Short mmCIF file of C-alpha atoms in Angstrom, two decimals:
data_model
loop_
_atom_site.label_atom_id
_atom_site.label_comp_id
_atom_site.label_asym_id
_atom_site.label_seq_id
_atom_site.Cartn_x
_atom_site.Cartn_y
_atom_site.Cartn_z
CA MET J 16 -57.10 -14.80 28.10
CA ARG J 17 -59.75 -17.74 26.95
CA LYS J 18 -62.70 -15.22 27.22
CA SER J 19 -63.29 -11.78 27.24
CA VAL J 20 -63.88 -9.16 30.36
CA PHE J 21 -67.17 -8.45 28.56
CA ARG J 22 -68.47 -11.88 28.95
CA THR J 23 -67.29 -11.32 32.79
CA LEU J 24 -69.40 -8.41 32.64
CA VAL J 25 -72.70 -9.73 31.26
CA MET J 26 -72.44 -12.80 33.74
CA THR J 27 -72.84 -9.75 36.10
CA GLY J 28 -76.52 -9.39 35.24
CA GLY J 29 -77.40 -12.90 35.65
CA LEU J 30 -75.44 -12.67 39.15
CA ALA J 31 -77.87 -9.95 40.38
CA ALA J 32 -80.96 -11.10 39.67
CA SER J 33 -79.96 -14.70 41.75
CA LEU J 34 -79.47 -12.69 44.37
CA ALA J 35 -82.62 -10.63 44.52
CA ILE J 36 -84.63 -14.01 45.26
CA GLY J 37 -82.17 -15.10 47.31
CA GLY J 38 -81.10 -18.16 44.68
CA GLN J 39 -78.42 -20.36 45.95
CA THR J 40 -75.77 -19.00 43.24
CA SER J 41 -72.30 -19.53 44.01
CA LEU J 42 -69.99 -16.18 42.85
CA ALA J 43 -67.33 -18.05 41.72
CA ALA J 44 -67.17 -17.44 37.30
CA GLY J 45 -65.18 -21.28 36.33
CA ASN J 46 -62.61 -19.99 34.18
CA ASP J 47 -63.68 -16.81 33.07
CA SER J 48 -61.28 -14.96 35.52
CA LEU J 49 -59.81 -11.61 35.00
CA LEU J 50 -55.88 -12.90 34.24
CA ASN J 51 -55.85 -16.52 33.23
CA SER J 52 -53.70 -18.72 35.40
CA ASN J 53 -52.18 -20.46 32.56
CA ASP J 54 -50.41 -16.95 30.59
CA GLY J 55 -52.21 -13.90 32.36
CA LEU J 56 -49.80 -10.94 33.74
CA LEU J 57 -50.16 -12.25 37.12
CA GLU J 58 -49.49 -16.37 37.01
CA ASP J 59 -51.02 -16.82 40.76
CA ALA J 60 -54.13 -14.12 40.50
CA ASN J 61 -56.86 -16.34 39.21
CA ILE J 62 -59.22 -14.29 41.63
CA LEU J 63 -62.90 -15.67 40.16
CA ASP J 64 -61.74 -19.40 40.09
CA SER J 65 -64.11 -22.07 41.47
CA GLU J 66 -61.63 -23.92 43.24
CA ASP J 67 -58.63 -21.59 44.31
CA GLY J 68 -59.91 -17.91 43.96
CA LEU J 69 -60.62 -15.62 46.46
CA LEU J 70 -64.36 -16.00 46.19
CA ASN J 71 -63.79 -20.16 46.81
CA GLY J 72 -66.35 -20.87 49.86
CA LEU J 73 -68.97 -17.59 49.13
CA ASN J 74 -72.83 -19.12 48.70
CA ILE J 75 -73.99 -15.99 47.70
CA GLY J 76 -77.72 -17.23 47.92
CA GLY J 77 -77.16 -18.69 51.11
CA SER J 78 -76.76 -17.77 54.57
CA GLY J 79 -74.00 -18.91 57.34
CA GLU J 80 -72.64 -18.08 60.50
CA GLU J 81 -69.43 -16.59 58.50
CA SER J 82 -70.83 -14.55 56.17
CA ASN J 83 -73.64 -12.17 55.15
CA THR J 84 -75.48 -11.25 52.20
CA ASP J 85 -77.17 -8.30 50.94
CA ALA J 86 -79.75 -7.39 47.99
CA SER J 87 -81.17 -4.70 46.71
CA ALA J 88 -83.40 -3.18 43.41
CA ASP J 89 -84.79 -0.45 42.13
CA ALA J 90 -86.66 0.43 39.47
CA ASP J 91 -88.22 4.05 37.87
CA ALA J 92 -90.29 4.93 34.89
CA ASN J 93 -91.98 8.52 33.29
CA VAL J 94 -94.15 9.16 30.85
CA VAL J 95 -94.46 13.25 29.85
CA ASN J 96 -97.39 14.31 27.13
CA GLU J 97 -97.78 17.89 26.77
CA THR J 98 -99.55 19.99 23.93
CA VAL J 99 -99.56 23.50 23.67
CA ILE J 100 -101.97 25.62 21.28
CA ASP J 101 -101.04 29.50 20.56
CA GLU J 102 -104.31 30.95 18.68
CA GLU J 103 -102.61 33.78 18.12
CA ASN J 104 -99.47 32.68 16.55
CA ASP J 105 -101.81 29.46 14.78
CA SER J 106 -99.00 27.01 16.22
CA VAL J 107 -99.32 23.89 18.26
CA THR J 108 -96.38 22.41 20.13
CA ARG J 109 -96.59 19.01 21.15
CA ASN J 110 -93.82 17.47 23.73
CA ASN J 111 -93.85 13.62 24.60
CA GLY J 112 -91.13 11.83 26.44
CA ALA J 113 -90.03 8.82 28.65
CA GLU J 114 -87.67 7.60 30.72
CA ALA J 115 -86.79 4.33 32.61
CA THR J 116 -84.15 3.97 35.52
CA SER J 117 -83.20 0.92 36.85
CA ASP J 118 -80.43 -0.20 39.98
CA VAL J 119 -79.29 -3.27 41.21
CA ASN J 120 -76.77 -3.50 43.76
CA ALA J 121 -75.28 -6.95 45.48
CA ALA J 122 -72.70 -7.44 48.30
CA VAL J 123 -71.26 -10.53 50.34
CA LYS J 124 -68.87 -10.20 53.36
CA GLY J 125 -67.31 -12.86 55.45
CA GLU J 126 -64.28 -13.06 57.70
CA GLU J 127 -61.69 -13.34 54.84
CA LYS J 128 -63.30 -12.55 51.86
CA SER J 129 -65.78 -10.20 50.65
CA ALA J 130 -67.78 -8.94 47.23
CA GLU J 131 -69.96 -6.75 45.98
CA VAL J 132 -71.62 -6.01 42.06
CA ASN J 133 -73.50 -2.65 41.06
CA ALA J 134 -75.38 -2.26 38.31
CA GLU J 135 -77.46 1.45 36.50
CA THR J 136 -79.10 1.60 33.77
CA ASP J 137 -80.86 4.91 32.13
CA ALA J 138 -83.32 4.82 28.95
CA GLY J 139 -84.87 7.80 27.20
CA VAL J 140 -86.77 9.09 24.89
CA MET J 141 -88.20 12.44 23.73
CA ASN J 142 -89.79 13.88 20.67
CA GLU J 143 -90.53 17.74 20.41
CA THR J 144 -93.26 18.49 17.43
CA THR J 145 -94.15 22.48 16.76
CA VAL J 146 -96.84 22.89 13.84
CA GLU J 147 -97.14 26.42 12.31
CA GLU J 148 -99.29 28.11 9.95
CA ASP J 149 -96.45 27.21 6.85
CA SER J 150 -93.90 25.55 8.65
CA ALA J 151 -92.62 22.00 11.04
CA THR J 152 -90.38 21.53 13.14
CA SER J 153 -89.64 17.67 14.84
CA THR J 154 -86.85 16.94 16.81
CA THR J 155 -86.37 13.60 18.27
CA GLU J 156 -83.51 12.29 20.85
CA ALA J 157 -82.69 8.77 22.88
CA GLY J 158 -80.30 7.31 24.61
CA ALA J 159 -79.62 4.94 27.10
CA SER J 160 -76.47 4.14 29.60
CA GLN J 161 -75.27 1.38 31.48
CA ASP J 162 -72.56 1.28 34.41
CA VAL J 163 -71.77 -1.75 36.23
CA ASN J 164 -69.12 -2.12 39.26
CA ALA J 165 -67.80 -5.05 40.17
CA ALA J 166 -65.45 -5.57 43.43
CA VAL J 167 -63.63 -8.90 44.71
CA GLU J 168 -61.45 -8.24 48.19
CA GLY J 169 -59.26 -10.71 50.13
CA GLU J 170 -56.83 -10.33 52.92
CA ASP J 171 -54.29 -11.26 49.97
CA GLU J 172 -56.10 -9.69 46.65
CA SER J 173 -57.88 -8.00 45.60
CA ALA J 174 -59.76 -6.92 41.91
CA GLU J 175 -62.07 -4.75 40.86
CA VAL J 176 -63.94 -4.47 37.30
CA ASN J 177 -65.80 -1.37 35.64
CA ALA J 178 -67.82 -0.91 32.42
CA GLU J 179 -69.55 1.86 30.97
CA THR J 180 -71.83 1.91 27.91
CA ASP J 181 -73.03 5.19 26.43
CA ALA J 182 -75.53 5.02 23.16
CA GLY J 183 -77.41 7.86 21.96
CA VAL J 184 -79.58 9.26 18.57
CA MET J 185 -81.11 12.64 17.63
CA ASN J 186 -83.22 13.41 14.56
CA GLU J 187 -84.26 16.93 13.79
CA THR J 188 -86.20 17.81 10.66
CA MET J 189 -87.44 21.12 9.36
CA TYR J 190 -89.90 21.90 6.49
CA SER J 191 -90.66 25.58 5.28
CA GLU J 192 -94.12 25.77 3.16
CA GLU J 193 -92.70 29.81 2.78
CA ASP J 194 -89.32 28.68 0.46
CA ASP J 195 -90.50 25.08 0.22
CA SER J 196 -87.28 23.93 1.59
CA PHE J 197 -86.83 21.14 3.65
CA THR J 198 -83.52 20.23 6.32
CA SER J 199 -83.31 16.86 8.23
CA LYS J 200 -80.12 16.34 10.50
CA THR J 201 -79.61 13.17 12.18
CA GLU J 202 -76.64 11.98 14.86
CA ALA J 203 -76.18 8.69 16.37
CA GLY J 204 -73.02 7.70 18.70
CA ALA J 205 -71.97 4.87 21.10
CA SER J 206 -69.10 4.70 23.52
CA GLN J 207 -67.92 2.01 25.90
CA ASP J 208 -65.44 2.26 28.84
CA VAL J 209 -63.80 -1.54 30.70
CA ASN J 210 -61.52 -1.30 33.28
CA ALA J 211 -60.18 -4.00 35.09
CA ALA J 212 -57.43 -4.05 37.87
CA VAL J 213 -55.67 -6.44 40.08
CA GLU J 214 -53.54 -6.11 43.49
CA GLY J 215 -52.00 -9.00 45.48
CA GLU J 216 -49.17 -8.78 47.85
CA ASP J 217 -46.06 -9.15 44.75
CA GLY J 218 -47.68 -8.01 41.72
CA SER J 219 -50.33 -5.83 40.71
CA ALA J 220 -51.92 -5.20 36.77
CA GLU J 221 -54.57 -3.06 34.94
CA VAL J 222 -55.83 -3.35 31.69
CA GLY J 223 -58.47 -0.25 30.27
CA ALA J 224 -60.32 -0.04 27.33
CA MET J 225 -62.49 2.65 25.23
CA THR J 226 -64.01 2.48 22.12
CA ASP J 227 -65.68 5.54 20.82
CA ALA J 228 -68.09 5.43 17.43
CA GLY J 229 -70.52 8.24 15.75
CA ILE J 230 -72.28 8.90 12.51
CA MET J 231 -73.51 12.40 11.23
CA ASN J 232 -75.80 12.80 7.92
CA GLU J 233 -76.91 16.48 7.08
CA THR J 234 -79.70 16.97 4.01
CA MET J 235 -80.50 20.20 2.56
CA TYR J 236 -83.51 20.87 -0.11
CA ASN J 237 -84.24 24.23 -1.41
CA GLU J 238 -87.07 24.26 -4.64
CA GLU J 239 -87.08 27.66 -4.67
CA ASP J 240 -83.34 27.80 -5.98
CA ASP J 241 -83.34 24.19 -7.15
CA SER J 242 -80.56 23.66 -4.50
CA TYR J 243 -79.54 20.59 -2.78
CA ALA J 244 -76.19 19.56 -0.46
CA THR J 245 -75.86 16.39 1.70
CA THR J 246 -72.86 15.41 4.13
CA THR J 247 -72.24 12.33 5.77
CA SER J 248 -69.32 11.43 8.37
CA GLY J 249 -68.48 8.90 10.77
CA ASN J 250 -65.97 8.00 13.42
CA VAL J 251 -64.13 5.54 15.49
CA THR J 252 -62.05 5.70 18.03
CA SER J 253 -60.58 3.10 20.31
CA GLY J 254 -58.33 2.82 22.81
CA LEU J 255 -55.85 0.03 24.99
CA ASN J 256 -53.69 -0.11 27.49
CA ALA J 257 -52.67 -2.06 30.01
CA SER J 258 -49.63 -2.29 33.08
CA ALA J 259 -48.45 -5.05 35.68
CA SER J 260 -45.92 -4.19 38.47
CA ASP J 261 -44.33 -6.08 40.74
CA GLU J 262 -41.75 -5.17 43.63
CA GLU J 263 -39.36 -4.64 41.17
CA ASN J 264 -40.15 -4.15 37.48
CA LYS J 265 -43.02 -1.71 35.55
CA LEU J 266 -44.19 -3.07 32.09
CA MET J 267 -47.05 -0.63 30.30
CA ALA J 268 -48.68 -1.09 26.95
CA ASP J 269 -50.79 1.85 25.15
CA ALA J 270 -52.14 1.19 22.12
CA MET J 271 -55.25 3.81 20.18
CA THR J 272 -56.49 3.90 16.55
CA ASP J 273 -58.63 6.80 14.95
CA SER J 274 -60.37 6.54 11.76
CA ASN J 275 -62.82 9.46 10.16
CA VAL J 276 -64.76 9.01 6.95
CA TRP J 277 -66.74 12.14 5.23
CA VAL J 278 -68.59 12.14 2.20
CA SER J 279 -70.60 15.28 1.03
CA ALA J 280 -72.02 16.55 -2.59
CA GLU J 281 -73.92 19.76 -3.11
CA SER J 282 -75.70 20.66 -6.10
CA GLU J 283 -77.20 24.10 -7.35
CA ASP J 284 -78.99 24.83 -10.75
CA ASP J 285 -76.83 23.25 -13.21
CA SER J 286 -73.59 23.09 -10.98
CA SER J 287 -72.47 20.23 -8.76
CA LYS J 288 -69.86 19.40 -6.45
CA ALA J 289 -69.04 16.04 -4.39
CA SER J 290 -66.01 15.22 -2.06
CA PHE J 291 -64.96 12.21 -0.09
CA GLY J 292 -62.26 11.53 2.09
CA THR J 293 -60.85 9.29 5.00
CA GLU J 294 -58.09 9.95 7.94
CA SER J 295 -56.72 7.28 10.19
CA ALA J 296 -54.64 7.56 12.94
CA ASN J 297 -52.61 4.49 14.59
CA GLY J 298 -49.97 4.65 17.45
CA LEU J 299 -48.73 1.80 19.80
CA VAL J 300 -46.33 2.56 22.74
CA LEU J 301 -44.41 0.06 24.93
CA GLY J 302 -42.42 0.92 27.89
CA THR J 303 -40.58 -0.77 31.06
CA GLU J 304 -39.54 0.76 34.41
CA ASP J 305 -36.88 -0.26 37.38
CA ARG J 306 -38.84 0.20 41.12
CA GLU J 307 -35.76 0.38 42.42
CA ASP J 308 -33.05 2.52 40.88
CA GLY J 309 -35.52 3.92 38.07
CA ASP J 310 -34.34 2.96 34.97
CA SER J 311 -36.73 3.26 31.92
CA ALA J 312 -36.94 2.62 28.73
CA LYS J 313 -39.64 3.66 25.82
CA VAL J 314 -40.59 2.49 22.53
CA GLU J 315 -43.09 4.64 20.22
CA THR J 316 -44.30 4.89 17.20
CA MET J 317 -46.92 7.00 15.52
CA ASN J 318 -48.37 7.00 12.12
CA ASP J 319 -51.50 8.97 10.16
CA THR J 320 -52.83 8.31 6.67
CA SER J 321 -55.02 10.48 4.91
CA VAL J 322 -57.00 10.85 1.63
CA MET J 323 -59.52 13.64 0.13
CA THR J 324 -60.82 13.97 -3.69
CA THR J 325 -63.12 16.55 -4.77
CA VAL J 326 -64.89 15.85 -7.99
CA GLU J 327 -66.77 19.93 -9.60
CA ASN J 328 -68.74 20.06 -12.52
CA SER J 329 -70.92 23.15 -14.45
CA ASP J 330 -71.95 23.44 -17.52
CA ASP J 331 -68.61 25.05 -18.66
CA TYR J 332 -66.19 24.23 -15.63
CA SER J 333 -65.08 20.71 -14.54
CA LYS J 334 -62.29 19.69 -11.97
CA PHE J 335 -61.04 16.02 -10.70
CA GLU J 336 -58.93 16.58 -7.95
CA THR J 337 -57.33 13.71 -5.09
CA ASN J 338 -54.71 14.01 -2.56
CA ALA J 339 -52.90 11.38 -0.28
CA ALA J 340 -50.37 11.80 2.79
CA ASN J 341 -48.66 9.61 5.08
CA ASN J 342 -46.64 10.66 8.52
CA LEU J 343 -45.34 8.07 10.70
CA MET J 344 -42.70 8.45 13.41
CA LEU J 345 -40.53 5.53 15.16
CA GLY J 346 -38.92 6.99 18.74
CA ALA J 347 -37.04 4.92 21.42
CA MET J 348 -35.63 6.24 24.74
CA THR J 349 -33.21 5.39 27.67
CA ASN J 350 -33.09 6.77 31.11
CA ASP J 351 -30.86 5.78 33.98
CA GLU J 352 -28.91 7.62 36.21
CA ASP J 353 -26.14 8.89 34.49
CA ASN J 354 -27.38 8.44 31.05
CA GLU J 355 -30.46 9.47 29.04
CA SER J 356 -30.11 8.61 24.93
CA ALA J 357 -33.07 8.96 22.85
CA ALA J 358 -33.81 8.15 18.96
CA THR J 359 -36.16 9.07 16.68
CA VAL J 360 -36.77 8.64 12.68
CA MET J 361 -39.80 10.49 11.04
CA ASN J 362 -40.54 10.16 7.56
CA ALA J 363 -43.38 12.42 5.38
CA VAL J 364 -45.12 11.27 1.94
CA GLU J 365 -47.45 13.80 -0.33
CA ALA J 366 -49.05 13.30 -3.35
CA GLY J 367 -51.61 14.95 -5.37
CA LEU J 368 -53.01 14.84 -9.13
CA TRP J 369 -55.39 17.12 -10.53
CA ALA J 370 -57.28 17.91 -13.60
CA GLU J 371 -59.57 20.95 -14.54
CA SER J 372 -61.06 22.47 -18.18
CA MET J 373 -62.98 25.52 -19.21
CA ASP J 374 -65.03 25.80 -22.37
CA SER J 375 -67.12 29.24 -22.58
CA GLU J 376 -67.67 31.15 -25.71
CA GLU J 377 -64.27 33.55 -24.69
CA GLU J 378 -62.18 30.88 -24.22
CA GLU J 379 -61.45 27.17 -23.98
CA TYR J 380 -58.76 25.93 -20.87
CA THR J 381 -57.37 22.46 -20.22
CA SER J 382 -54.99 21.66 -17.31
CA ALA J 383 -53.43 18.54 -15.80
CA GLY J 384 -50.29 18.11 -13.21
CA LEU J 385 -49.26 15.72 -10.64
CA ASN J 386 -46.50 16.70 -7.75
CA ALA J 387 -44.87 14.37 -5.07
CA GLY J 388 -42.85 15.15 -2.16
CA THR J 389 -41.18 12.76 0.95
CA ASP J 390 -39.33 14.58 4.10
CA THR J 391 -37.61 11.85 6.14
CA THR J 392 -35.64 12.81 9.33
CA LEU J 393 -33.18 11.73 11.92
CA GLY J 394 -32.19 12.84 15.13
CA PHE J 395 -30.32 10.98 17.99
CA LEU J 396 -29.40 13.11 21.93
CA SER J 397 -27.13 11.76 23.98
CA SER J 398 -26.30 13.29 27.89
CA ASP J 399 -24.99 12.71 31.05
CA GLU J 400 -23.67 14.30 34.18
CA GLU J 401 -20.83 15.93 32.23
CA ASN J 402 -21.15 15.87 28.10
CA GLU J 403 -24.03 16.62 25.98
CA SER J 404 -24.39 15.69 22.61
CA SER J 405 -26.73 15.31 19.22
CA LEU J 406 -27.21 14.93 15.60
CA MET J 407 -30.02 15.81 13.54
CA SER J 408 -30.42 15.26 9.69
CA ASN J 409 -32.96 15.88 7.06
CA LEU J 410 -33.47 15.19 3.48
CA GLY J 411 -36.38 16.31 1.50
CA VAL J 412 -37.29 15.67 -2.51
CA ASN J 413 -40.21 17.28 -4.13
CA ALA J 414 -41.27 16.55 -8.14
CA GLY J 415 -44.00 18.32 -9.77
CA ALA J 416 -45.26 18.15 -13.46
CA SER J 417 -48.01 20.49 -15.34
CA TYR J 418 -49.24 20.62 -18.50
CA THR J 419 -51.49 23.45 -19.86
CA GLN J 420 -53.12 24.61 -22.65
CA TRP J 421 -55.59 27.49 -23.75
CA GLU J 422 -57.09 28.80 -26.87
CA ASN J 423 -58.91 32.09 -27.47
CA GLU J 424 -60.48 34.22 -30.55
CA ASP J 425 -57.35 35.52 -31.24
CA SER J 426 -54.39 33.50 -29.41
CA SER J 427 -53.83 29.49 -28.82
CA ASP J 428 -50.35 28.80 -26.57
CA SER J 429 -49.43 25.55 -24.63
CA GLU J 430 -46.70 25.27 -21.91
CA PHE J 431 -45.37 21.81 -19.85
CA ASN J 432 -43.63 22.30 -16.32
CA LEU J 433 -41.24 19.89 -14.46
CA GLY J 434 -39.75 20.97 -11.69
CA LEU J 435 -37.79 18.85 -8.87
CA SER J 436 -36.02 19.75 -5.44
CA THR J 437 -34.00 18.54 -2.59
CA ASP J 438 -33.07 19.45 0.62
CA LEU J 439 -30.59 18.14 2.48
CA GLY J 440 -29.70 19.72 6.45
CA LEU J 441 -27.03 18.36 8.70
CA ASN J 442 -26.45 19.89 12.26
CA THR J 443 -24.61 18.55 14.94
CA MET J 444 -23.08 19.21 18.41
CA LEU J 445 -21.08 18.17 21.13
CA GLN J 446 -20.66 19.89 24.29
CA SER J 447 -18.83 19.46 27.73
CA ASP J 448 -18.04 20.76 30.67
CA ASP J 449 -14.84 22.18 29.37
CA GLU J 450 -15.67 23.34 25.69
CA GLY J 451 -18.71 23.04 23.39
CA PHE J 452 -18.52 22.33 19.53
CA ASP J 453 -21.42 22.84 16.63
CA LEU J 454 -21.41 22.04 13.06
CA GLY J 455 -24.83 23.25 10.77
CA LEU J 456 -25.25 22.38 7.52
#
């Protein structure tokens, strides 16, 4: 695809504006087709091409004997301000808010073809502040959303595009003079969904995309007990799915990714603790299906990775610890009228290390260690009308080492530990209508 669907969606705003003022804008979008004719899923479904697409000859801003054009636009805006004074409790509360909405609709109808575009936008902001004798609280929220829908229908082909975008932010701040504390929390997020579909006499195609992102921060401070804590986290999630089909076959693909990151720190008196972590997951599924006899095949993979690190410190104690893990899964499946088979491979790897020490008037203590492990599982399944067989094997290996030393007024000692373990498993099964066989290790 030479140019993305997003550019086509952005053009809808200008399209609607041209309709509203009666301009002579054509709905054709040049080479910005949903599925380009050179390399798209449907070779002949260039629905927005200005020369041979469904919109050929539809003059949006004009009128004629064979077409009808309709356009409308609506906008609203509101502002609210409210102040409440409570003399009995010696408090003041103030509310401020504003919102705006906009709707744009455009439609073109002809004897053989029609098109419609709808766009809706909402935006708002709100602030609430409360002040009492020895405390104050303030909350602010803001958000915006937009929906865009476009559809084209013809005698032989049709297409539809939907896009939805949301964004918001919130902040809450609290202060108390009584215990001299302060708390602030901020959250922000955004999401976008885009869906496109094309249908023709001989084939169809669909594409969907989703993205979510968010971030959060919370900070607390208390001067009375000299404590401080802050946490920040963020995440991004995205997904993409596509499918295409004709009279004989159907193809599909799904992909997803999810990532999270967090950081936290806290302190009180002379002690502190900080941690950092990240986690990500990725997946992919590819499949095909014969629409006549129902035969299908699918391949999928999933992988997730995580890392976490923690550090602690005080006058007489300190610790460092980090852990990492990765899990991988691969699978393949086939299914037809007579047989069904599946194969999977799963592998898990974990590793970690730590070190800690304590130095007090009574005792001195030091320890450090590491561990690592891996586990792999293979599985196979096959069945038909008369027989069923399966095979599963598992191999796990774990290793660890640690060193510890301590000393007090009476004695001192040290020790070193080293460990290694393995786990091996095998299970096979064969079953038919007449007899069965099962072996496990």
